[in-house]
mmCIF file of N, CA, C and O in Angstrom:
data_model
loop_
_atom_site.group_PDB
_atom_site.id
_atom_site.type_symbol
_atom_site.label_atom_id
_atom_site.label_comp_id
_atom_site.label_asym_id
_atom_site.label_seq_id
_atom_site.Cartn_x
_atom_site.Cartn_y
_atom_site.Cartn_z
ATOM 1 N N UNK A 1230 14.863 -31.695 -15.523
ATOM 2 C CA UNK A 1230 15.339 -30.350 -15.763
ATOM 3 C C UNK A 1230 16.670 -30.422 -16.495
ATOM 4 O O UNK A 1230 17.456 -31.353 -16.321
ATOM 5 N N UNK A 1231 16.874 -29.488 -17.252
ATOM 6 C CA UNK A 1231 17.840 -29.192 -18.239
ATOM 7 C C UNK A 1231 19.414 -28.271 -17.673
ATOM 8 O O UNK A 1231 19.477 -27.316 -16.899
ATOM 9 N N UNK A 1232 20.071 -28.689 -18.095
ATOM 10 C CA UNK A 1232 21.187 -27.238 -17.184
ATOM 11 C C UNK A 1232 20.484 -26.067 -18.159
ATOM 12 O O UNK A 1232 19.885 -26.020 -19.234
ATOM 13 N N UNK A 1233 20.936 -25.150 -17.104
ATOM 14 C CA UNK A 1233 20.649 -23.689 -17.228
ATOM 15 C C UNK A 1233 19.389 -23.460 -17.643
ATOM 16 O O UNK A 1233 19.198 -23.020 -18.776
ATOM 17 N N UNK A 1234 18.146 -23.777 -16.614
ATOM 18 C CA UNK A 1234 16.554 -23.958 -17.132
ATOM 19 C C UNK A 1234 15.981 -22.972 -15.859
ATOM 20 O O UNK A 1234 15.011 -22.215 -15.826
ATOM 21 N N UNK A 1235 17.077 -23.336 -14.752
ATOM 22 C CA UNK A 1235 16.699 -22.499 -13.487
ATOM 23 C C UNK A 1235 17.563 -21.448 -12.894
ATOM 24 O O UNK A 1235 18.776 -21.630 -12.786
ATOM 25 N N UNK A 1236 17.004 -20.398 -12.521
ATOM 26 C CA UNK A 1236 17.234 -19.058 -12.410
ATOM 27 C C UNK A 1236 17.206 -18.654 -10.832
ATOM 28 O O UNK A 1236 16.205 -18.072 -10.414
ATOM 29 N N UNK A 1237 18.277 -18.947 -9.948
ATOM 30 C CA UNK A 1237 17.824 -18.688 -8.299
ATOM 31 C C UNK A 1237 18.930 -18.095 -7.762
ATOM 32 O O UNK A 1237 20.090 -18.507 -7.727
ATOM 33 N N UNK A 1238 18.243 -16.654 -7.171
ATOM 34 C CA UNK A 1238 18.895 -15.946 -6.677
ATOM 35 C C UNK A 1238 20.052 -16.614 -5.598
ATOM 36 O O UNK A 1238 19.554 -17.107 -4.586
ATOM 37 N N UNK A 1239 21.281 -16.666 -5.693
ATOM 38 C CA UNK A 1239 22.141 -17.807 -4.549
ATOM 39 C C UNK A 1239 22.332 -16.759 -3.650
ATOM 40 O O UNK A 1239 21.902 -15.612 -3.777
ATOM 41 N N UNK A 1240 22.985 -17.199 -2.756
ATOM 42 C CA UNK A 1240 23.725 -16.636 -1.179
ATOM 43 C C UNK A 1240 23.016 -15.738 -0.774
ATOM 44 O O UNK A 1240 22.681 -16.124 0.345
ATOM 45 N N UNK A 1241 22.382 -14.399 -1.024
ATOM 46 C CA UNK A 1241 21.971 -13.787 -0.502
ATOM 47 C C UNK A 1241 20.099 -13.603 -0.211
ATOM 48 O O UNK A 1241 19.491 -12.834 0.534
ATOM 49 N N UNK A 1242 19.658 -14.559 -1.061
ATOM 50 C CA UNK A 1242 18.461 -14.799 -0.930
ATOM 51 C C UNK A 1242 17.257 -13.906 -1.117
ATOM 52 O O UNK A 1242 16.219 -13.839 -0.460
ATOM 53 N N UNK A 1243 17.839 -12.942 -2.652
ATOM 54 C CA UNK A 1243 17.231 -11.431 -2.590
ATOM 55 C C UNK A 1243 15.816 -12.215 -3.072
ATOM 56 O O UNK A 1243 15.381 -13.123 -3.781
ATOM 57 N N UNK A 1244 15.393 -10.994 -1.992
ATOM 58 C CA UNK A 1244 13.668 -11.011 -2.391
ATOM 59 C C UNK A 1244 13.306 -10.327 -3.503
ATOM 60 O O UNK A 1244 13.869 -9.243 -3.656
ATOM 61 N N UNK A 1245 12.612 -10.625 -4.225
ATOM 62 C CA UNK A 1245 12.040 -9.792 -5.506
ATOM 63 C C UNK A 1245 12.635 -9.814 -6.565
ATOM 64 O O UNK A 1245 12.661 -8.928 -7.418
ATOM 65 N N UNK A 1246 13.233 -10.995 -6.576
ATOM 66 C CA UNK A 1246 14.052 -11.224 -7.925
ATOM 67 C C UNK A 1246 13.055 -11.957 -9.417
ATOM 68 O O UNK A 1246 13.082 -12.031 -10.646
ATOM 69 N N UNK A 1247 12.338 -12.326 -8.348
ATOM 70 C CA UNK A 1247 11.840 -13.208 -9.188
ATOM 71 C C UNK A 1247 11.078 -13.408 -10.434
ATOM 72 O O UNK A 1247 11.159 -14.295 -11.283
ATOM 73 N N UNK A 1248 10.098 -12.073 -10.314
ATOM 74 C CA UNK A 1248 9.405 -11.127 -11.927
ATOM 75 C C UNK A 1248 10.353 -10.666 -12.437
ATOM 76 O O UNK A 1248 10.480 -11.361 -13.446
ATOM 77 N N UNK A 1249 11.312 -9.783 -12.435
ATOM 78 C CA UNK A 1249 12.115 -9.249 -13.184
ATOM 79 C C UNK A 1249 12.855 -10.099 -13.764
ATOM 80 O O UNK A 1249 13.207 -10.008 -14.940
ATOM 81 N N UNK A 1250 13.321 -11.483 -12.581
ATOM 82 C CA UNK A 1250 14.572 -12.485 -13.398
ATOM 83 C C UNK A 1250 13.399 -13.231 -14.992
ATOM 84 O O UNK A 1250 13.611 -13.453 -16.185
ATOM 85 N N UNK A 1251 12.304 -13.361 -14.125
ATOM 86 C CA UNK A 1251 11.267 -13.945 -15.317
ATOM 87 C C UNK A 1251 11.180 -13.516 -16.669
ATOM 88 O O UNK A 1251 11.111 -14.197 -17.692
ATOM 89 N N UNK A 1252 11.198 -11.715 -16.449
ATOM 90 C CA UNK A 1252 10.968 -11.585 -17.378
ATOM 91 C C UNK A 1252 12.135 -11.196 -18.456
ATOM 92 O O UNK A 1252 11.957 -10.875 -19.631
ATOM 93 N N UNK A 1253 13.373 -11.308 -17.753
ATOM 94 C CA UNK A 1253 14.599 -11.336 -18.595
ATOM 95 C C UNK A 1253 14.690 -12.418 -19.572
ATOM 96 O O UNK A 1253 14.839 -12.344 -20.792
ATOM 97 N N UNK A 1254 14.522 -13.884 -18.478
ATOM 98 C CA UNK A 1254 14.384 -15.006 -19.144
ATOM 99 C C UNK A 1254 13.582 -15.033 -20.400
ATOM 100 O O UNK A 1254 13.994 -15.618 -21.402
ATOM 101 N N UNK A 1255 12.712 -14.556 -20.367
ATOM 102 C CA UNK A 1255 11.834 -14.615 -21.467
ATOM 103 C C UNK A 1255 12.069 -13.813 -22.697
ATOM 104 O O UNK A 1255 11.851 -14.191 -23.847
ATOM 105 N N UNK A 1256 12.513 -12.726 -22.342
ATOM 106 C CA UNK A 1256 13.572 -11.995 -23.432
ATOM 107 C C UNK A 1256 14.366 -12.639 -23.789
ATOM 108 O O UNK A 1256 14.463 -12.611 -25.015
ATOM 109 N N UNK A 1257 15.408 -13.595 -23.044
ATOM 110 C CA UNK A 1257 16.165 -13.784 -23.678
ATOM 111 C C UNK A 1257 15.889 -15.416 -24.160
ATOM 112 O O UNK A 1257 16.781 -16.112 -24.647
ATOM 113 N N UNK A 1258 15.189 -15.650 -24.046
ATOM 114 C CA UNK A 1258 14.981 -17.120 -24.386
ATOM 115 C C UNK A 1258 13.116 -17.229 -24.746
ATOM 116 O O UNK A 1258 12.333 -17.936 -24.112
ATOM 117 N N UNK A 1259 12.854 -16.562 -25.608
ATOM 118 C CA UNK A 1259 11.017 -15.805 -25.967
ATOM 119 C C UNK A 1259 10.780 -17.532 -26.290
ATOM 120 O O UNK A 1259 9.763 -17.994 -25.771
ATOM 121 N N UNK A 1260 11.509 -18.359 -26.980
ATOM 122 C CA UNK A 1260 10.876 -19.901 -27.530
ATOM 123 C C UNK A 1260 10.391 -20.745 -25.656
ATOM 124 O O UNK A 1260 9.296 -21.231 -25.373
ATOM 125 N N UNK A 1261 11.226 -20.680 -25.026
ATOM 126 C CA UNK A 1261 10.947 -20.961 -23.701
ATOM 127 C C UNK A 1261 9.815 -20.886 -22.610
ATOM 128 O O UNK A 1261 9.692 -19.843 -21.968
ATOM 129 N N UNK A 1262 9.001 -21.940 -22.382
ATOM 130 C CA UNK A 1262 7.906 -21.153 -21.315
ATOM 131 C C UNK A 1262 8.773 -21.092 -19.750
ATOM 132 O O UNK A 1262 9.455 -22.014 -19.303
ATOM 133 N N UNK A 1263 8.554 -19.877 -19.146
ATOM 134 C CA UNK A 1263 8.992 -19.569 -18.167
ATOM 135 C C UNK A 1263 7.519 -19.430 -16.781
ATOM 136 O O UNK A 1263 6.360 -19.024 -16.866
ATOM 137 N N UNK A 1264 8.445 -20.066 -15.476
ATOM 138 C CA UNK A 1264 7.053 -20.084 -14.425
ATOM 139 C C UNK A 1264 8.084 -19.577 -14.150
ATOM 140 O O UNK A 1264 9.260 -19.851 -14.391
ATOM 141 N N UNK A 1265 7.241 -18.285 -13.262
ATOM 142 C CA UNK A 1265 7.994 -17.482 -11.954
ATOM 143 C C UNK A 1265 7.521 -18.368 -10.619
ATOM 144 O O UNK A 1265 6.336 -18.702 -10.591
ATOM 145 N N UNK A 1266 8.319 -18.737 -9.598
ATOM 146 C CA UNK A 1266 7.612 -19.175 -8.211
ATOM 147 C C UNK A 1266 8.699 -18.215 -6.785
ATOM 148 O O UNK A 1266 9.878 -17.929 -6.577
ATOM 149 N N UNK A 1267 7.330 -18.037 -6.121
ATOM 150 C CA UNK A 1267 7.785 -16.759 -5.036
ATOM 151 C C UNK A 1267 6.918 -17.161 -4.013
ATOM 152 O O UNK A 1267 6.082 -18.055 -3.879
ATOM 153 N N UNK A 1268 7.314 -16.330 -3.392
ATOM 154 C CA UNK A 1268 6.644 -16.070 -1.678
ATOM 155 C C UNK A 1268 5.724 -14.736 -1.868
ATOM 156 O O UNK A 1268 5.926 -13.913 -2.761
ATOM 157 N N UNK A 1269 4.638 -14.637 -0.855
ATOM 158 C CA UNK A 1269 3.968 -13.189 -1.197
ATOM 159 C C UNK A 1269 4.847 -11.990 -0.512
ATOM 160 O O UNK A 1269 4.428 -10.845 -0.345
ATOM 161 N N UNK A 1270 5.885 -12.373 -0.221
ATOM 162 C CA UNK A 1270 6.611 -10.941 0.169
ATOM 163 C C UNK A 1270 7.362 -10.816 -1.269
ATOM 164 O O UNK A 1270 6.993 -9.959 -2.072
ATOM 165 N N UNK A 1271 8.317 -11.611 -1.529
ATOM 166 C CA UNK A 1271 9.177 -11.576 -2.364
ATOM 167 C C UNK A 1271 8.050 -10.433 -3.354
ATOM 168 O O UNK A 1271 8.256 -9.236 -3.554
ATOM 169 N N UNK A 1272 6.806 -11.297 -3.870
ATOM 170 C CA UNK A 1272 6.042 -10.889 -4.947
ATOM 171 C C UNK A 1272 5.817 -9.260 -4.786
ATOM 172 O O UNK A 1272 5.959 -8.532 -5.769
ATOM 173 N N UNK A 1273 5.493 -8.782 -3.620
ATOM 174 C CA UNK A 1273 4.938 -7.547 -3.285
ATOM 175 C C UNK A 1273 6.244 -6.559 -3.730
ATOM 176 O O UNK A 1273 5.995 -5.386 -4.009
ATOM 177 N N UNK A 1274 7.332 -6.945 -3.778
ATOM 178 C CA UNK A 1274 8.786 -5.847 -3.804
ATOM 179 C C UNK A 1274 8.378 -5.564 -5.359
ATOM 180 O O UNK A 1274 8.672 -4.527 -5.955
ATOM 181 N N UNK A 1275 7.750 -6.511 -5.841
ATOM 182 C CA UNK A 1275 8.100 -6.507 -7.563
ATOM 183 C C UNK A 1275 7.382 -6.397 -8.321
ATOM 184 O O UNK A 1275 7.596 -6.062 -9.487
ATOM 185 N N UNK A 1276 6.055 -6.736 -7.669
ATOM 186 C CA UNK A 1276 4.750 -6.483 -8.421
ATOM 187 C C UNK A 1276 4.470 -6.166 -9.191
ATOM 188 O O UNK A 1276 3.757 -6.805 -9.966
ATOM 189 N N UNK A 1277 5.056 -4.539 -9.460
ATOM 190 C CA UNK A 1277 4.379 -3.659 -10.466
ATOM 191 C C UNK A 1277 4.903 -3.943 -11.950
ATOM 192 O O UNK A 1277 4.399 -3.458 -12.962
ATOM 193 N N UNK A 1278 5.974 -4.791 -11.913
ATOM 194 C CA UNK A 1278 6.551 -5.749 -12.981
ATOM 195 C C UNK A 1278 5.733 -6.361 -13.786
ATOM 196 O O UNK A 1278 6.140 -6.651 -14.911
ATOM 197 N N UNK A 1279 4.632 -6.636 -13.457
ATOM 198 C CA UNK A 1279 3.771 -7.246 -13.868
ATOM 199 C C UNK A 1279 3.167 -6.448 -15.433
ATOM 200 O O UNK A 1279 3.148 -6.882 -16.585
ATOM 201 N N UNK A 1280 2.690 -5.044 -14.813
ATOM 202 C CA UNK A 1280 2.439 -3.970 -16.125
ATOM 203 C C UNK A 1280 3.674 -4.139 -16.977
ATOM 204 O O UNK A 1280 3.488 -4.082 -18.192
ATOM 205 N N UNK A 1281 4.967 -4.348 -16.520
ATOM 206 C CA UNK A 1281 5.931 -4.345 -17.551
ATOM 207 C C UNK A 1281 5.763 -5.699 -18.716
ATOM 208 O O UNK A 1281 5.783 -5.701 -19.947
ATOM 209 N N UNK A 1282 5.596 -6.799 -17.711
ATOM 210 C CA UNK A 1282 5.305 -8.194 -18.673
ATOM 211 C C UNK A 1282 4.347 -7.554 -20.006
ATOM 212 O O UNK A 1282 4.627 -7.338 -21.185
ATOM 213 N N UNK A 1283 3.070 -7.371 -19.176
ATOM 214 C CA UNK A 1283 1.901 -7.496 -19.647
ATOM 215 C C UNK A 1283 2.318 -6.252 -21.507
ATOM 216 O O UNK A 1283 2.312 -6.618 -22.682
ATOM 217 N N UNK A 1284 2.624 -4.756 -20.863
ATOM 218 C CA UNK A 1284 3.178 -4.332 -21.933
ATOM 219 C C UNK A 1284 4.156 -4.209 -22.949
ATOM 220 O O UNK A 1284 4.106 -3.464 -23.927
ATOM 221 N N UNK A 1285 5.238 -5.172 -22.569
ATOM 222 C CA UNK A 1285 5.947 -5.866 -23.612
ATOM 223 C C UNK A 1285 5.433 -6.886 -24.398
ATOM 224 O O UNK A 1285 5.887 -7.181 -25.503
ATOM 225 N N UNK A 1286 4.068 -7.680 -23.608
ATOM 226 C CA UNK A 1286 3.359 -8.855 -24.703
ATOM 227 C C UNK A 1286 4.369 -9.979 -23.913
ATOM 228 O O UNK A 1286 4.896 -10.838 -24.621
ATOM 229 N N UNK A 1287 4.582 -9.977 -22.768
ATOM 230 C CA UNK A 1287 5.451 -11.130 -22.474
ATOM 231 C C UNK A 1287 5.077 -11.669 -21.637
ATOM 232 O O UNK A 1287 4.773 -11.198 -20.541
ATOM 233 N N UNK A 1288 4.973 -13.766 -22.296
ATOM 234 C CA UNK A 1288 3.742 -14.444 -21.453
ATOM 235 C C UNK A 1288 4.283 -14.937 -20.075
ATOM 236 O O UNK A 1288 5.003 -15.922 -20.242
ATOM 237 N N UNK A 1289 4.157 -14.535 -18.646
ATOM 238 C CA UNK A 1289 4.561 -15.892 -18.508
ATOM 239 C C UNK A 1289 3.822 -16.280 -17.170
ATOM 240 O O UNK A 1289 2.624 -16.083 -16.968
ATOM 241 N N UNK A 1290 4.530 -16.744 -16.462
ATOM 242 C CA UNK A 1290 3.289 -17.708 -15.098
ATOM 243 C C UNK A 1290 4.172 -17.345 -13.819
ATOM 244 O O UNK A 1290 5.382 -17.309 -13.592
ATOM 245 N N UNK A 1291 3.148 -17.122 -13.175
ATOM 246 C CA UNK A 1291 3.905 -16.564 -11.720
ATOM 247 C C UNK A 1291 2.973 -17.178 -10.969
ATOM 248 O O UNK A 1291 1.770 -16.986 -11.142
ATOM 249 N N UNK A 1292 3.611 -18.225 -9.782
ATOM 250 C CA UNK A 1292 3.170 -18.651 -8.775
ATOM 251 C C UNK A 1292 3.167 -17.973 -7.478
ATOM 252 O O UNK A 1292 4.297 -17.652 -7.110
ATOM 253 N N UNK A 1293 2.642 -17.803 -7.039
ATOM 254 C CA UNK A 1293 2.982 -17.005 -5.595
ATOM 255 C C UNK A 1293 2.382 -18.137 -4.110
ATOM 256 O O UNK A 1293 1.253 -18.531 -3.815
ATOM 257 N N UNK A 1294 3.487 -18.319 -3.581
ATOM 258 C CA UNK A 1294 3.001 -19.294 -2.494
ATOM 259 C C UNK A 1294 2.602 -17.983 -1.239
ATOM 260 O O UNK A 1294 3.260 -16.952 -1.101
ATOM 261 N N UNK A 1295 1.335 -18.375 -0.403
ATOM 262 C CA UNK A 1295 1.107 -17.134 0.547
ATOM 263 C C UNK A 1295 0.692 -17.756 1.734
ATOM 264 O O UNK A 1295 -0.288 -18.471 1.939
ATOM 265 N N UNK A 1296 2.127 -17.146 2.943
ATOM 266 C CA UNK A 1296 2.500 -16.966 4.022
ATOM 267 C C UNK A 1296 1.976 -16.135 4.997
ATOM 268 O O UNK A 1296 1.828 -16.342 6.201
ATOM 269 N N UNK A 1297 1.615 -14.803 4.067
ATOM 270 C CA UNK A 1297 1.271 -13.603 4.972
ATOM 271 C C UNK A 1297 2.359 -12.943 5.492
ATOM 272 O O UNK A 1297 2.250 -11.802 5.942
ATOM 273 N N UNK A 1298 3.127 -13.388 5.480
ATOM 274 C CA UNK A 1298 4.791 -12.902 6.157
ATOM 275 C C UNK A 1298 5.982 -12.958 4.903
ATOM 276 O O UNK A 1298 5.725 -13.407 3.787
ATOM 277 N N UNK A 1299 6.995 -12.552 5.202
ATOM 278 C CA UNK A 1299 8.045 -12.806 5.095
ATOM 279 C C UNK A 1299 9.392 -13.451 5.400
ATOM 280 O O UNK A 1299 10.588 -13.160 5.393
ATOM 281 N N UNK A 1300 8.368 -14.757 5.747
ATOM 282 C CA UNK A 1300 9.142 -16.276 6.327
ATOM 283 C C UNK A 1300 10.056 -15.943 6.859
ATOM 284 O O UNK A 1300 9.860 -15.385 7.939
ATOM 285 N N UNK A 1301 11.681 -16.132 6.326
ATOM 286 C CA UNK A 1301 12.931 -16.575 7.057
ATOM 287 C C UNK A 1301 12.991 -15.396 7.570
ATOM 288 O O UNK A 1301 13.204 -15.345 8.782
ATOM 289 N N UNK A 1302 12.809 -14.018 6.753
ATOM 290 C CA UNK A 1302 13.108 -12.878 7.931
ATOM 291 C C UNK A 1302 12.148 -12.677 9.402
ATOM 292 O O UNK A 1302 12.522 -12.154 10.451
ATOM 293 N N UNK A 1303 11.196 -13.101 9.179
ATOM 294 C CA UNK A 1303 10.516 -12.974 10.019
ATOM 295 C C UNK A 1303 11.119 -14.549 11.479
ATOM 296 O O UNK A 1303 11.015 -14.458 12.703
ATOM 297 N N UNK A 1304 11.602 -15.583 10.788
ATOM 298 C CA UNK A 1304 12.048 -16.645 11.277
ATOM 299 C C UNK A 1304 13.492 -15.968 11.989
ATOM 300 O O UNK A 1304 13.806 -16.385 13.104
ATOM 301 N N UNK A 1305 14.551 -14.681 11.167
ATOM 302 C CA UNK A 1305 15.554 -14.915 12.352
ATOM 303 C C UNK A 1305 15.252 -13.882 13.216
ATOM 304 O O UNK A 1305 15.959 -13.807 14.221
ATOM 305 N N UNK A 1306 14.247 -12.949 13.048
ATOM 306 C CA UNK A 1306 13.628 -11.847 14.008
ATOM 307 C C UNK A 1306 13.353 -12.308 15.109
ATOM 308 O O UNK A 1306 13.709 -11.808 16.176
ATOM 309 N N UNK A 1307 12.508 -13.586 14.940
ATOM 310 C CA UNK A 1307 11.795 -13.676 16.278
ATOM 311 C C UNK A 1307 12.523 -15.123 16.883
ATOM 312 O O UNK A 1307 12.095 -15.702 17.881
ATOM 313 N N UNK A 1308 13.719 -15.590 16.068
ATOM 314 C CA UNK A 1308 14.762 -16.532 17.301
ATOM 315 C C UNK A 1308 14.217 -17.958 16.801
ATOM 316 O O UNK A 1308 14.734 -19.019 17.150
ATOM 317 N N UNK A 1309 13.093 -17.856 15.928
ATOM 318 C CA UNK A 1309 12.855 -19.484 15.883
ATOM 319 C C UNK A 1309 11.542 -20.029 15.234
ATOM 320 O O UNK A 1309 10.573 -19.836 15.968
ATOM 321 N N UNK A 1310 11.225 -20.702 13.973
ATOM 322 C CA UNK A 1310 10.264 -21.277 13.022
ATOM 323 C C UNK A 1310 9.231 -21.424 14.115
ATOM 324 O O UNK A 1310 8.323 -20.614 13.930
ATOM 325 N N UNK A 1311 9.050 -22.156 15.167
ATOM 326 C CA UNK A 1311 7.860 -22.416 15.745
ATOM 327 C C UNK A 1311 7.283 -20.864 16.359
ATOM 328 O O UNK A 1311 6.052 -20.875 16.334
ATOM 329 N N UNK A 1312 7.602 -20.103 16.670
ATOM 330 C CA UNK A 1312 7.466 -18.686 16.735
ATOM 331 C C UNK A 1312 6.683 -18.209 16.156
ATOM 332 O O UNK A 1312 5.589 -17.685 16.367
ATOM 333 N N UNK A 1313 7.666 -18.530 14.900
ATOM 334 C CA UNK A 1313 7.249 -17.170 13.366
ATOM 335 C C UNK A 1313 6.030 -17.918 13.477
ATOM 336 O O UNK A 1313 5.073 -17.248 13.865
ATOM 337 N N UNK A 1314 5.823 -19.059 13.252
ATOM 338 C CA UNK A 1314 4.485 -19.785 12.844
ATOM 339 C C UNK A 1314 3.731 -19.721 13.746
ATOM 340 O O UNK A 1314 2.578 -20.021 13.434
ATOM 341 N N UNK A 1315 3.866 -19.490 14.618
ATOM 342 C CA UNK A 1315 2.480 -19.019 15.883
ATOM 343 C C UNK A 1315 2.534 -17.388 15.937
ATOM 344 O O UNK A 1315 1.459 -16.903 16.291
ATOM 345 N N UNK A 1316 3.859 -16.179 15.580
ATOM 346 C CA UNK A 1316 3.066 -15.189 14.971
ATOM 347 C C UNK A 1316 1.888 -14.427 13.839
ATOM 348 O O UNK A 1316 1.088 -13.492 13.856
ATOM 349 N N UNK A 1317 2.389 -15.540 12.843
ATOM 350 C CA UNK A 1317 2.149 -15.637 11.480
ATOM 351 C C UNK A 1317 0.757 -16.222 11.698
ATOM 352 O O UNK A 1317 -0.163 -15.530 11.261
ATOM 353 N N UNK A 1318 0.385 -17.547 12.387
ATOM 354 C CA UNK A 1318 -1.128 -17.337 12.717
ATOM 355 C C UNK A 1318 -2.279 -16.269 12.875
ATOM 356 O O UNK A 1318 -3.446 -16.204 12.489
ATOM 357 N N UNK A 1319 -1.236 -15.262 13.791
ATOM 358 C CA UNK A 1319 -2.198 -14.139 14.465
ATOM 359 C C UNK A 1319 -2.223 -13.357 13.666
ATOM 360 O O UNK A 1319 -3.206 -12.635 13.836
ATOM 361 N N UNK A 1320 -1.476 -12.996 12.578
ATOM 362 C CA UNK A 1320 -1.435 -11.993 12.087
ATOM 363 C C UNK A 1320 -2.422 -12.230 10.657
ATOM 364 O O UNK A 1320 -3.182 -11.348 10.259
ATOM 365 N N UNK A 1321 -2.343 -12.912 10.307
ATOM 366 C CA UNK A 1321 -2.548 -13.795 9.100
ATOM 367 C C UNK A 1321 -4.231 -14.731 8.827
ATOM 368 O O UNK A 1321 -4.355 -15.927 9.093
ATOM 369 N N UNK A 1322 -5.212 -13.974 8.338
ATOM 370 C CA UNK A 1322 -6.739 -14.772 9.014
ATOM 371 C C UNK A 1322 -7.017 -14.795 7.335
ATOM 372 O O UNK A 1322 -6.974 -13.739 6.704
ATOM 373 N N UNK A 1323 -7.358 -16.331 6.546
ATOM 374 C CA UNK A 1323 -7.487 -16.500 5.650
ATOM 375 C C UNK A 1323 -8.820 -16.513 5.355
ATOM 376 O O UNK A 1323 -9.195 -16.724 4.201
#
């Protein structure tokens, strides 16, 4: 990786940054291939971003890793990872 190739929301860990930051990137750097990578919560805040890509003509790749949840929030809600992950079971039927 190159300096200034990656784009991550710091300290506050906003969800849904991640289509919109994509598709800035790509505006501003169109020679560049850009991958978006997210969580399916993050993805759901931003989604509709997607019609925006698509009708500007702007290519790019979005990964979405899927949890079913909203991981760490759901991790300091319930006091503790082994938790979330035995809520996140029940809730969650693939």
């Amino acid at each position: 990786m190159t300096s200034n190739t990656c784009i991550i929301s710091n300290g506050f860990a906003t969800m849904g940054i991640v289509l919109p930051g994509a598709i800035a990137a790509k505006l501003i750097y169109p020679e560049k291939r850009v991958l978006a990578v997210t969580g399916d919560g993050g993805f759901m805040m931003n989604s509709k971003e997607l019609e925006t890509a698509k009708r500007l003509g702007i290519p790019i790749v979005v990964l979405i890793f899927n949890d079913c949840s909203y991981g760490l929030n759901m991790q300091r809600a319930l006091g503790s990872k082994d938790t979330a992950l035995k809520k996140q079971r029940i809730f969650c039927r693939h």
